[in-house]
Coordinates of C-alpha atoms (C1' of nucleotides) in Angstrom, one line a residue:
Chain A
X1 CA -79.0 43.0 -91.1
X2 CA -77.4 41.0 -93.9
X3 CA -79.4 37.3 -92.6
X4 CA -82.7 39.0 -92.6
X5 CA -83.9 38.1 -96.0
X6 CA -82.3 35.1 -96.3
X7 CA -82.0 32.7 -93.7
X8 CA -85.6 31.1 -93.6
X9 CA -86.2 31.0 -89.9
X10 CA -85.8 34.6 -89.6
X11 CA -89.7 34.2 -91.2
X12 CA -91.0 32.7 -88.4
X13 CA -93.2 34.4 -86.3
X14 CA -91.3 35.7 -82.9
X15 CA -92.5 35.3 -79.5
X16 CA -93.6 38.5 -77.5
X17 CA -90.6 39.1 -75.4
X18 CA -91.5 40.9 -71.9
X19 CA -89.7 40.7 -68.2
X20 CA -91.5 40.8 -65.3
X21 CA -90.4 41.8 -61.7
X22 CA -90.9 40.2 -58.0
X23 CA -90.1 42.8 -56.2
X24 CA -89.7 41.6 -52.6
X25 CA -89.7 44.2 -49.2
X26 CA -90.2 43.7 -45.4
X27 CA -93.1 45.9 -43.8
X28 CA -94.9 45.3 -41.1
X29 CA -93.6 42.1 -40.0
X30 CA -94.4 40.5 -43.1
X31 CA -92.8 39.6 -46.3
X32 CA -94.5 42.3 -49.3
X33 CA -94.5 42.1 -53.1
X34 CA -94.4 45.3 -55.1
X35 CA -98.0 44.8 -57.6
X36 CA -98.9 47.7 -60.3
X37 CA -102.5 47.9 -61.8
X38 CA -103.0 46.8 -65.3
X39 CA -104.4 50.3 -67.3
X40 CA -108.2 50.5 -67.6
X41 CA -108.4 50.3 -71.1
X42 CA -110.4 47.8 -72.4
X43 CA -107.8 47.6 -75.5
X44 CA -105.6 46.3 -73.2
X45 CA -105.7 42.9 -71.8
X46 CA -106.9 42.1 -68.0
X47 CA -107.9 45.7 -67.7
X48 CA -107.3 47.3 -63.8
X49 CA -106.4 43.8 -62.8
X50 CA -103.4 43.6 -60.3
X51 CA -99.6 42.2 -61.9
X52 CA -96.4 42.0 -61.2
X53 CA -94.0 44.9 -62.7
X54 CA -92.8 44.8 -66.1
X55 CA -93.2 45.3 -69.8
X56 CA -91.6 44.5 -73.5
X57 CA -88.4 44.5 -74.3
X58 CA -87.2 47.1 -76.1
X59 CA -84.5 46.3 -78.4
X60 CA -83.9 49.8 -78.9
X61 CA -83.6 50.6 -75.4
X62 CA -82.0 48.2 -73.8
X63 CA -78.7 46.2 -73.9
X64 CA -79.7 43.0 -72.0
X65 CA -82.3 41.3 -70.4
X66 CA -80.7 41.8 -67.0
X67 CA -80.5 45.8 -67.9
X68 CA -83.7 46.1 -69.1
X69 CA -85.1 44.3 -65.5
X70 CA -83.3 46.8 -63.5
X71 CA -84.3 49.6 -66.0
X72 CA -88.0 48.8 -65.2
X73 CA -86.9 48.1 -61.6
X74 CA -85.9 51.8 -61.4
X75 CA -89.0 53.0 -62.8
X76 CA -91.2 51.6 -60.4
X77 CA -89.4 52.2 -57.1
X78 CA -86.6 54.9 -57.7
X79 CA -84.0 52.7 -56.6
X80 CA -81.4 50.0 -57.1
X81 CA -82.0 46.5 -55.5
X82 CA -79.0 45.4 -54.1
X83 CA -80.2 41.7 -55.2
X84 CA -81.5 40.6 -58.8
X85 CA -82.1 37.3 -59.8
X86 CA -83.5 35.2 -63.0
X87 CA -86.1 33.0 -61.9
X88 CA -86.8 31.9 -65.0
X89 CA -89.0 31.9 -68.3
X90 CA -92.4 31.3 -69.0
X91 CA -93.3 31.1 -73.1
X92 CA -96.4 29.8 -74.7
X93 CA -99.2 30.7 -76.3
X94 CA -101.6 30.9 -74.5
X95 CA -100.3 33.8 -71.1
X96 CA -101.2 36.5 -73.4
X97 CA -104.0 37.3 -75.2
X98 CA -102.1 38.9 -77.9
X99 CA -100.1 35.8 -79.2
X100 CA -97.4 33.6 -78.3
X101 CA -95.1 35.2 -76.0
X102 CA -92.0 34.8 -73.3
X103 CA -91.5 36.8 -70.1
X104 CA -88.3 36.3 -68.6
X105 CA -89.2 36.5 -64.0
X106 CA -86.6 38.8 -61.9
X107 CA -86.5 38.3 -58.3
X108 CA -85.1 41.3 -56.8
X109 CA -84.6 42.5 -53.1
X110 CA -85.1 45.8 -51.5
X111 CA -83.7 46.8 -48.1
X112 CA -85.7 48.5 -46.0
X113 CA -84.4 52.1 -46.8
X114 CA -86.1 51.3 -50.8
X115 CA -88.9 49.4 -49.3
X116 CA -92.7 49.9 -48.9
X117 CA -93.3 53.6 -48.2
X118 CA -94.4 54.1 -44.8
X119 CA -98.2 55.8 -45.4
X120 CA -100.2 54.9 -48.4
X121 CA -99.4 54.4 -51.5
X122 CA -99.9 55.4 -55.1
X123 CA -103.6 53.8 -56.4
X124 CA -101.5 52.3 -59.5
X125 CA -98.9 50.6 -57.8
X126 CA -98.9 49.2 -53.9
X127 CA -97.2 46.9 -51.5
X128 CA -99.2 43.3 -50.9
X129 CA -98.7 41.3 -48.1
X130 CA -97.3 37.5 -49.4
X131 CA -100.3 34.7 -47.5
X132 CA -98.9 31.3 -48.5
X133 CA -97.7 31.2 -51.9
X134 CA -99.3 34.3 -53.1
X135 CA -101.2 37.3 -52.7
X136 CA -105.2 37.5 -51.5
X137 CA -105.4 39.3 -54.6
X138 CA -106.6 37.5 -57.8
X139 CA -103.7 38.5 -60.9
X140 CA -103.5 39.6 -64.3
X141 CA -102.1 36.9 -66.9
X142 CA -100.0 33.6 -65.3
X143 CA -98.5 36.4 -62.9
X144 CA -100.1 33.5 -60.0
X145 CA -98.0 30.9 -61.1
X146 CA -94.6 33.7 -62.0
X147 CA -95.2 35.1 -58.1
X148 CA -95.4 31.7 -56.6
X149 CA -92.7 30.6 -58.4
X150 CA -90.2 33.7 -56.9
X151 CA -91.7 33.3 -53.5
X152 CA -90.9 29.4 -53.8
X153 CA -87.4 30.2 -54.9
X154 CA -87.1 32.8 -52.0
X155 CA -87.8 30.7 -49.4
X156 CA -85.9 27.9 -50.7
X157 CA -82.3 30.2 -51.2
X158 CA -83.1 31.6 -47.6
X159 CA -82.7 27.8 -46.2
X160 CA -79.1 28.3 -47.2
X161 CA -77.8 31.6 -48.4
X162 CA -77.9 35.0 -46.4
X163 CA -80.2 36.4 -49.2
X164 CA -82.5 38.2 -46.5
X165 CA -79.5 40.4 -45.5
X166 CA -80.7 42.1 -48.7
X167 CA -84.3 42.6 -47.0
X168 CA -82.2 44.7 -44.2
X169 CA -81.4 48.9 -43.8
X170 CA -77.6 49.3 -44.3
X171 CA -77.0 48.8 -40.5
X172 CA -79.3 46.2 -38.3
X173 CA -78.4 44.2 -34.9
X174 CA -78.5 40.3 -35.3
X175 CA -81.6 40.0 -33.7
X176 CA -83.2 42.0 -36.8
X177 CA -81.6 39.6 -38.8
X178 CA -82.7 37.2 -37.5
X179 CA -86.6 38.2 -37.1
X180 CA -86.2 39.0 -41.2
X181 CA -85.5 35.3 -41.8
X182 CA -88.1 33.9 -39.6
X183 CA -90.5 36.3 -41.7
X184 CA -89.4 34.7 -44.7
X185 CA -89.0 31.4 -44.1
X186 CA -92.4 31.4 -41.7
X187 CA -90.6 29.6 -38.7
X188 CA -88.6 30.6 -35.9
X189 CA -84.9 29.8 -35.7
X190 CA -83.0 29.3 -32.5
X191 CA -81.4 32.2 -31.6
X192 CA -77.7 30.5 -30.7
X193 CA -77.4 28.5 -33.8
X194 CA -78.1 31.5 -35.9
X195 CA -75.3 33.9 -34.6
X196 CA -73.2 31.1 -35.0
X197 CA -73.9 30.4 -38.0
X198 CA -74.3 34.2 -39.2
X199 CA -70.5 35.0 -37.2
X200 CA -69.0 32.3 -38.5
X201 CA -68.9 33.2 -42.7
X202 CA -68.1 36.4 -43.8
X203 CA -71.4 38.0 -44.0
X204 CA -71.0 41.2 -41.7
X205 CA -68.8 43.1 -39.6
X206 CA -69.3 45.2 -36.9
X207 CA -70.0 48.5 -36.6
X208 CA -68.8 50.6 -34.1
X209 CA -72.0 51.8 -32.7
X210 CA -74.7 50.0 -30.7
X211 CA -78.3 50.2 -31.4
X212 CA -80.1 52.4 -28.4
X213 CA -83.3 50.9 -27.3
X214 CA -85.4 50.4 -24.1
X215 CA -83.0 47.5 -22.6
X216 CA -79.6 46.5 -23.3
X217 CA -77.3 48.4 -26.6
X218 CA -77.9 45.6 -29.6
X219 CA -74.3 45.3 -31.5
X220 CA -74.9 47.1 -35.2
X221 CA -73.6 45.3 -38.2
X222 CA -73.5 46.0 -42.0
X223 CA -73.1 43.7 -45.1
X224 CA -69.0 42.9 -46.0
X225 CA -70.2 42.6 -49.5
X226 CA -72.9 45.0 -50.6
X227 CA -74.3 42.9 -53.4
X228 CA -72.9 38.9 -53.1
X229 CA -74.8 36.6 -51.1
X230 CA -72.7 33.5 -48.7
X231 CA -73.5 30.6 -49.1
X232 CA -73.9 27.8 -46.2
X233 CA -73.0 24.3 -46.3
X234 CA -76.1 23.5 -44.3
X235 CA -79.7 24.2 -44.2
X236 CA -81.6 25.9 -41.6
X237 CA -83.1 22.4 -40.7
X238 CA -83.2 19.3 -42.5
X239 CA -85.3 18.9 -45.3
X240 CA -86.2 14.8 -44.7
Chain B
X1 CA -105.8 38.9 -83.1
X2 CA -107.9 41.9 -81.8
X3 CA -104.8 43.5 -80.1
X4 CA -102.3 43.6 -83.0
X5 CA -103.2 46.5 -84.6
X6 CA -104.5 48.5 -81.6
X7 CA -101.3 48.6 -79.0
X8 CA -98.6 50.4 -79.2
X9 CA -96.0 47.9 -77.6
X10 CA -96.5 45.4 -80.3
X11 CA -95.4 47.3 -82.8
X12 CA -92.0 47.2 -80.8
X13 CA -89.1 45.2 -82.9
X14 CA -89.6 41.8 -81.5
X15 CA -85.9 39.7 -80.1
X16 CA -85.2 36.7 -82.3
X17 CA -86.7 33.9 -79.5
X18 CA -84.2 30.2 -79.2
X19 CA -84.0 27.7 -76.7
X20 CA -80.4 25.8 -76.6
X21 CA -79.9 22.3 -74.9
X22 CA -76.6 21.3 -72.6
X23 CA -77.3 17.6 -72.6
X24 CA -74.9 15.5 -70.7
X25 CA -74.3 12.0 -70.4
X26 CA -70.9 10.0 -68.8
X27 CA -68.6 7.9 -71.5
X28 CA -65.4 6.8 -70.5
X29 CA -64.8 8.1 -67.1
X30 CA -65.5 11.5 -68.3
X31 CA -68.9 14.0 -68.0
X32 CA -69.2 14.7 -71.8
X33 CA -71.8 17.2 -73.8
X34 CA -73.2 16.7 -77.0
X35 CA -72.5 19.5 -79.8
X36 CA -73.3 20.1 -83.4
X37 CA -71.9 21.7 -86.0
X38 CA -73.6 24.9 -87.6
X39 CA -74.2 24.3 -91.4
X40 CA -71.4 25.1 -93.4
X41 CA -73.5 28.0 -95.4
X42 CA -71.9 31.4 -95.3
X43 CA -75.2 32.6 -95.2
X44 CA -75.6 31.2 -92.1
X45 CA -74.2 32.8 -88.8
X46 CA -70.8 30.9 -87.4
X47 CA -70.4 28.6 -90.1
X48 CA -69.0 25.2 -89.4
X49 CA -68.3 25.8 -85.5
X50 CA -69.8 23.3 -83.0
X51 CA -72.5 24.9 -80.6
X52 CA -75.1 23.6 -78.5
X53 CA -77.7 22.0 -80.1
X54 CA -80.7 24.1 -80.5
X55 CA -83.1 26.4 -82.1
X56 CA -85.4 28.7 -82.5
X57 CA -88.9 28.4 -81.2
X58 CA -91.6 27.8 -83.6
X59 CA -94.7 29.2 -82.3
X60 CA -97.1 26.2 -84.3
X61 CA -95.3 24.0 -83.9
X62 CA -94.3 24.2 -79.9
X63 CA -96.9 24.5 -76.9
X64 CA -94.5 26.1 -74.5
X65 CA -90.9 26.6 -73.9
X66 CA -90.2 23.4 -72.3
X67 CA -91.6 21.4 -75.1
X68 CA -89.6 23.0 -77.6
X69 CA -86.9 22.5 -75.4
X70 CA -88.2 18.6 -75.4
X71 CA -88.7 18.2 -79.2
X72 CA -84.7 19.7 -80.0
X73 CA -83.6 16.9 -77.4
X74 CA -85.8 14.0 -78.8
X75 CA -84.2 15.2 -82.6
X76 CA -80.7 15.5 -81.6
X77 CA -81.1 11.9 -79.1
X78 CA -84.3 10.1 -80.4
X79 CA -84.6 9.7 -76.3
X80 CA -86.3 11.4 -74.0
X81 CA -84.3 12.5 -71.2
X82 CA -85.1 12.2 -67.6
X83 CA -83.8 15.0 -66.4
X84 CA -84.6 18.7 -67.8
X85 CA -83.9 21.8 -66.4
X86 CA -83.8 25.6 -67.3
X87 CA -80.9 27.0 -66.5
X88 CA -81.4 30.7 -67.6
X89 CA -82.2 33.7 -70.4
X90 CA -79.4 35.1 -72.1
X91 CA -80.7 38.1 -74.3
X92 CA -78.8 41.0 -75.8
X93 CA -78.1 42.5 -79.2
X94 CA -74.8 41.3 -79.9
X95 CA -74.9 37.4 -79.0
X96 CA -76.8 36.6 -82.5
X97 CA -75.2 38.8 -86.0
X98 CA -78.8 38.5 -86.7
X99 CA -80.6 41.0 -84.2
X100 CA -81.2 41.5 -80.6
X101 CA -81.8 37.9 -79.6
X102 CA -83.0 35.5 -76.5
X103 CA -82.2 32.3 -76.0
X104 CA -83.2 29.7 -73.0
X105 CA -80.8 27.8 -72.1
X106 CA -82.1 23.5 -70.5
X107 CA -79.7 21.5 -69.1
X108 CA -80.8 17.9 -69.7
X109 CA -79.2 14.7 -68.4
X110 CA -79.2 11.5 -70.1
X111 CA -78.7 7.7 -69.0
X112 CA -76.1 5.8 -69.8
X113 CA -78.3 3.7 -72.1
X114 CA -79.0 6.7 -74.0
X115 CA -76.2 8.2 -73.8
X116 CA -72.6 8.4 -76.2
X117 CA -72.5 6.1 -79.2
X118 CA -70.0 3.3 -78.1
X119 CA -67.8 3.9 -81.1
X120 CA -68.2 6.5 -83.6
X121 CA -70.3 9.5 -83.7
X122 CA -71.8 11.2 -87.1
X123 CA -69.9 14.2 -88.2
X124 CA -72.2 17.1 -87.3
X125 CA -73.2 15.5 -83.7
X126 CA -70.6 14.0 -81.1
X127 CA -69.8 14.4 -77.6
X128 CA -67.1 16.5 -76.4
X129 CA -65.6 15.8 -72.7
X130 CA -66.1 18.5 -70.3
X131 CA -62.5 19.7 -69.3
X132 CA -62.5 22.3 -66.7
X133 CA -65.4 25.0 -67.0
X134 CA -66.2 23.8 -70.8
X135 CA -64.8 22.1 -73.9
X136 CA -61.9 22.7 -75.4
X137 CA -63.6 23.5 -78.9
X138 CA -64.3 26.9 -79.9
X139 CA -67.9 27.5 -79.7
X140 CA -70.2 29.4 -82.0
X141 CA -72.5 32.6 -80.8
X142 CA -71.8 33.1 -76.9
X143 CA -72.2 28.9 -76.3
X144 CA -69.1 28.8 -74.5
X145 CA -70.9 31.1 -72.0
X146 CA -74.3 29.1 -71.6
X147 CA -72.3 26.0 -71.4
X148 CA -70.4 27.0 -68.4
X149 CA -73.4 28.5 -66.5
X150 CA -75.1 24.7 -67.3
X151 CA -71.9 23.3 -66.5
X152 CA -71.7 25.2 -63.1
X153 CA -75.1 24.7 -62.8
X154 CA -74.9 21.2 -62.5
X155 CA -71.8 20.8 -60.1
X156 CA -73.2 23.1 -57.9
X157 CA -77.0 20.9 -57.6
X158 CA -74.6 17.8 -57.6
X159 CA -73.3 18.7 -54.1
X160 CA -76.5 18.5 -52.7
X161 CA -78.9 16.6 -54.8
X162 CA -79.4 13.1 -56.3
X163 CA -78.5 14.3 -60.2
X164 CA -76.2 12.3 -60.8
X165 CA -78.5 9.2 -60.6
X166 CA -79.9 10.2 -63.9
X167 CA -77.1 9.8 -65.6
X168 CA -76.8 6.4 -64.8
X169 CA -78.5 2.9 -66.2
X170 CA -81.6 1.9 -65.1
X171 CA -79.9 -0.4 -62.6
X172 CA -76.7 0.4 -61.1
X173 CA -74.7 -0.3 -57.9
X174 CA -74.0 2.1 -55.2
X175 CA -70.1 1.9 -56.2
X176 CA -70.8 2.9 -60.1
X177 CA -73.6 5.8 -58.7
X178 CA -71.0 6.6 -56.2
X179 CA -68.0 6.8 -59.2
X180 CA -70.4 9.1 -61.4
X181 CA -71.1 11.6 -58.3
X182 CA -66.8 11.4 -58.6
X183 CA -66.6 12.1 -62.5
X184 CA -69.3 15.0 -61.9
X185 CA -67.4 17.0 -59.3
X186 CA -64.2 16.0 -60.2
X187 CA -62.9 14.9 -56.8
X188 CA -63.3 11.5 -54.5
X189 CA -66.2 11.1 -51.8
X190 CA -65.5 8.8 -49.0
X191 CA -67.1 5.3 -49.4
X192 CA -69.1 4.9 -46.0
X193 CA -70.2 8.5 -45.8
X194 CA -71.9 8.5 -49.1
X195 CA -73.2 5.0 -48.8
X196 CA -74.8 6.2 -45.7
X197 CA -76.5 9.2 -47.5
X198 CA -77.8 7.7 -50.2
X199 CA -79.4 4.9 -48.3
X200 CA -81.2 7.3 -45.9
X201 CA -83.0 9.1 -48.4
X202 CA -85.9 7.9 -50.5
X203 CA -83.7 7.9 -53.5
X204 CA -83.0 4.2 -54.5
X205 CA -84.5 0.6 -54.0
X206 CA -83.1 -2.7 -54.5
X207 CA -83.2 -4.8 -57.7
X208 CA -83.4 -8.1 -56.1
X209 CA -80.5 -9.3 -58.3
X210 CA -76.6 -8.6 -57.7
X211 CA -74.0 -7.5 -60.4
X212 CA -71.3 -10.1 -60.7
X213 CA -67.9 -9.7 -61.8
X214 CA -64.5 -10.8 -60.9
X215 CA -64.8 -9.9 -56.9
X216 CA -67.6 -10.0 -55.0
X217 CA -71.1 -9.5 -56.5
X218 CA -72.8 -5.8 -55.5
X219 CA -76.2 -5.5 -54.8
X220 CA -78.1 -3.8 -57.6
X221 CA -80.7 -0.6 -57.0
X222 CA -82.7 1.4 -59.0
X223 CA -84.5 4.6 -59.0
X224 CA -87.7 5.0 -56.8
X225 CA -88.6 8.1 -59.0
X226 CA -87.7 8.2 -62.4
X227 CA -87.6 12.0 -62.7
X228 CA -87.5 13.7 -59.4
X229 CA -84.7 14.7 -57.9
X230 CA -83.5 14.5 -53.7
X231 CA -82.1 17.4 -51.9
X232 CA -79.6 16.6 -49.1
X233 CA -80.2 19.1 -46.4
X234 CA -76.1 19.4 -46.6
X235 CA -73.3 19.4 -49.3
X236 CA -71.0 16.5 -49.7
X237 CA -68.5 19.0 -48.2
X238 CA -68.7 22.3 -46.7
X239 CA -68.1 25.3 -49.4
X240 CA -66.7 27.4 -46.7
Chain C
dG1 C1' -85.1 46.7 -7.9
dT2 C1' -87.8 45.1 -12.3
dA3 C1' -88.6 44.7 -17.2
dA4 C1' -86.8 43.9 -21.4
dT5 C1' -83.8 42.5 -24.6
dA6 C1' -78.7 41.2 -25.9
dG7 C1' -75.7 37.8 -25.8
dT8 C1' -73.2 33.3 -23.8
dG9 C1' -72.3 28.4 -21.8
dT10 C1' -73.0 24.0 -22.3
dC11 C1' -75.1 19.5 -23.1
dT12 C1' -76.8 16.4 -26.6
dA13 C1' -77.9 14.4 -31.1
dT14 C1' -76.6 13.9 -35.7
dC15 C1' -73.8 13.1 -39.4
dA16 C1' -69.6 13.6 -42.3
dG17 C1' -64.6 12.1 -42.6
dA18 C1' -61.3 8.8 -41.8
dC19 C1' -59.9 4.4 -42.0
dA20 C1' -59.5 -0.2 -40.5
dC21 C1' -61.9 -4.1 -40.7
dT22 C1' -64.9 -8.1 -42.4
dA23 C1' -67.4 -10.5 -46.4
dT24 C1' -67.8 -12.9 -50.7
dG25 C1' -67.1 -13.8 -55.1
dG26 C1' -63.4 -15.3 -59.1
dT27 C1' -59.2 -17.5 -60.2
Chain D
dA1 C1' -54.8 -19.5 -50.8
dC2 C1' -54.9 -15.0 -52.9
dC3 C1' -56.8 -11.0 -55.2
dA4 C1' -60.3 -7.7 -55.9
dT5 C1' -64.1 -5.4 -54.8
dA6 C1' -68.4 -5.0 -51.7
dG7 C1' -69.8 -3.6 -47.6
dT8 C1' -69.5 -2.5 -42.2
dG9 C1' -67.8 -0.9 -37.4
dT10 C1' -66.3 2.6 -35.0
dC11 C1' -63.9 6.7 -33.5
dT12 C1' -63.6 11.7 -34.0
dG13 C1' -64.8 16.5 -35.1
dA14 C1' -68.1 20.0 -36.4
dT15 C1' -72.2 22.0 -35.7
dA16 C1' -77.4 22.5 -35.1
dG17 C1' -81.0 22.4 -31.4
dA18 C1' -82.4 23.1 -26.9
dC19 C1' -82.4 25.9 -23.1
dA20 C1' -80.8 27.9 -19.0
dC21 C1' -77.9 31.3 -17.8
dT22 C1' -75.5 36.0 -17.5
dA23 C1' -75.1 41.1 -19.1
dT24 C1' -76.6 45.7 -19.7
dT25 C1' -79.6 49.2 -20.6
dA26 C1' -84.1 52.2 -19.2
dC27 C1' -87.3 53.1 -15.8

DNA sequence: GTAATAGTGTCTATCAGACACTATGGT
DNA sequence: ACCATAGTGTCTGATAGACACTATTAC
């Protein structure tokens, strides 16, 4: 690059640029977070401790920040999210042991067909259950403060946006819906308002075919927009 | 630093690492931003073009990425703002002619006391008035870009949050707080409506002194919390 | 029929929108 | 008195919350 020797501020040192990944899934009743195990080597910093997904840039590799977030997002789970988000960034020097450095949080969504395999999972990377703002589990560098700032972002969009339609197989009744946003937002909604709400944007339409179960057919609906969340004008209950 | 030589990852090409500011402030009925012009070097990227102020990080000399983002705003304004927000990464190879670059965009929001000189401005600093989704300047690097995410940014938290009140003076009637929320959005709010919803949050407090003019004197308030924001549990209007 | 879940009817409380009205200063 | 602006009263419409009610399947 022409600049490179000339310009001075090229000299200074540069950050360690990384992106991270809350990866965020419905199982079991309960919202789950997608954690990989830090390798044991004791060359590498928090050895076999628990973190969130991600890794360096590579300049080389990929064309954006966003790309290289759902290049890593592949990695780990084999398929696209059908929501990413920036949460933010997090530089100083202290996160990392190996100098001053920025990681740039993704939130991203997977529906249940992507989600938390049904058995067990692989020793290096599992599903954690999200207790309060975290997980039991303690976590490699500031990933604490990165995952309680996704889940805190979470539940705040889900007062007002259909984000957890996301969280949902291509085809759900309302009532499953509905049960997804009372797992993420940790309350129950009443069930009137909701479809009212949720029938009066432009969220879903209806598929022709009813879910079978052991009472009365549920209505089956799929996302009008695969990707773009709605927005409402209200939240799910006042917030003063 | 024990890990330098040992892992592979850090011997990755590191991105260039910038924080830009979109400071605001209200002048003459108008939401204006404050640019500077890049040096007029040819050595230097953009030459001459107004851009956001900014850049990059300097890993002595700044903590973390916020106090970077602190120390460009206290150089470019001498004041410390009391609003500051991070709006977003934008990293990618082509944005800087230097190299693969990130830069993290804060949206800060100044009072009127420290906001726009009253007359003139010095020729490498003034405020531009926000027309439309930006200014009407060509900007250097992709500024025009970050400036209309912090510009959308802003308009969308003004529909349901108290923002605007840090853009006014330390004392302000509900008429003038009420006229800003106006410039911000760009269209009127009824008189009694937002009067109402301003005086049922926790927002303001009254200045036991009234503002005389040539009508009837208006009760003075100020802000119960300097720096915090208050979320409306609705929009000013409905978005749907 | 009974159990179970889907889905609706309807009343109430709240609050934004509209807009006319009153209040209080300067001149 | 008149103008200008501050501030209020009050009606209406939309919608969330509550909750009882009806609907439709399996057994």
């Amino acid at each position: 690059m022409q600049y490179s020797q000339i310009n001075q501020p090229l000299t200074f040192e540069r950050p360690l640029t990384t992106v991270d990944l809350a990866i965020f899934a419905v199982a079991d009743e309960l919202l789950q977070v997608l954690l990989v195990r830090r390798p044991d080597s004791e060359e590498e910093p928090f050895p076999g401790q628990w973190a969130l997904p991600g890794g360096f840039v590579d300049v080389l590799l990929d064309e954006d920040l966003e790309q290289c977030a759902m290049r890593k997002l592949k990695e780990k789970t084999g398929a696209d999210a059908p929501y990413l988000e920036q949460v933010g960034s997090w530089g100083n020097a202290a996160r990392d042991p190996r100098g001053w450095s920025v990681t740039h949080v993704y939130l991203a969504l997977l529906g249940r067909a992507d989600g938390p395999a049904p058995g067990g999972n692989a020793a290096d990377a599992r599903w954690w259950p999200i207790e309060g703002m975290g997980v039991r589990e303690r976590l490699a560098f500031d990933h604490r403060e990165l995952l309680g700032a996704a889940i805190l972002r979470l539940r705040n969009k889900v007062e007002y946006t259909s984000l957890p339609a996301f969280l949902m197989s291509s085809e759900f009744t309302l009532t499953e819906l509905q049960h997804v946003y009372e797992i993420v937002l940790g309350r129950a909604l009443e069930k009137k308002a909701f479809r009212t709400r949720i029938l009066a944007t432009d969220l879903v339409e209806v598929v022709p075919r009813m879910k079978e179960g052991r009472s009365r057919p549920a209505q089956l609906y799929r996302l009008k927009h695969r990707r773009k969340p709605v927005f409402f004008a209200r939240a799910f209950s006042p917030r003063d």
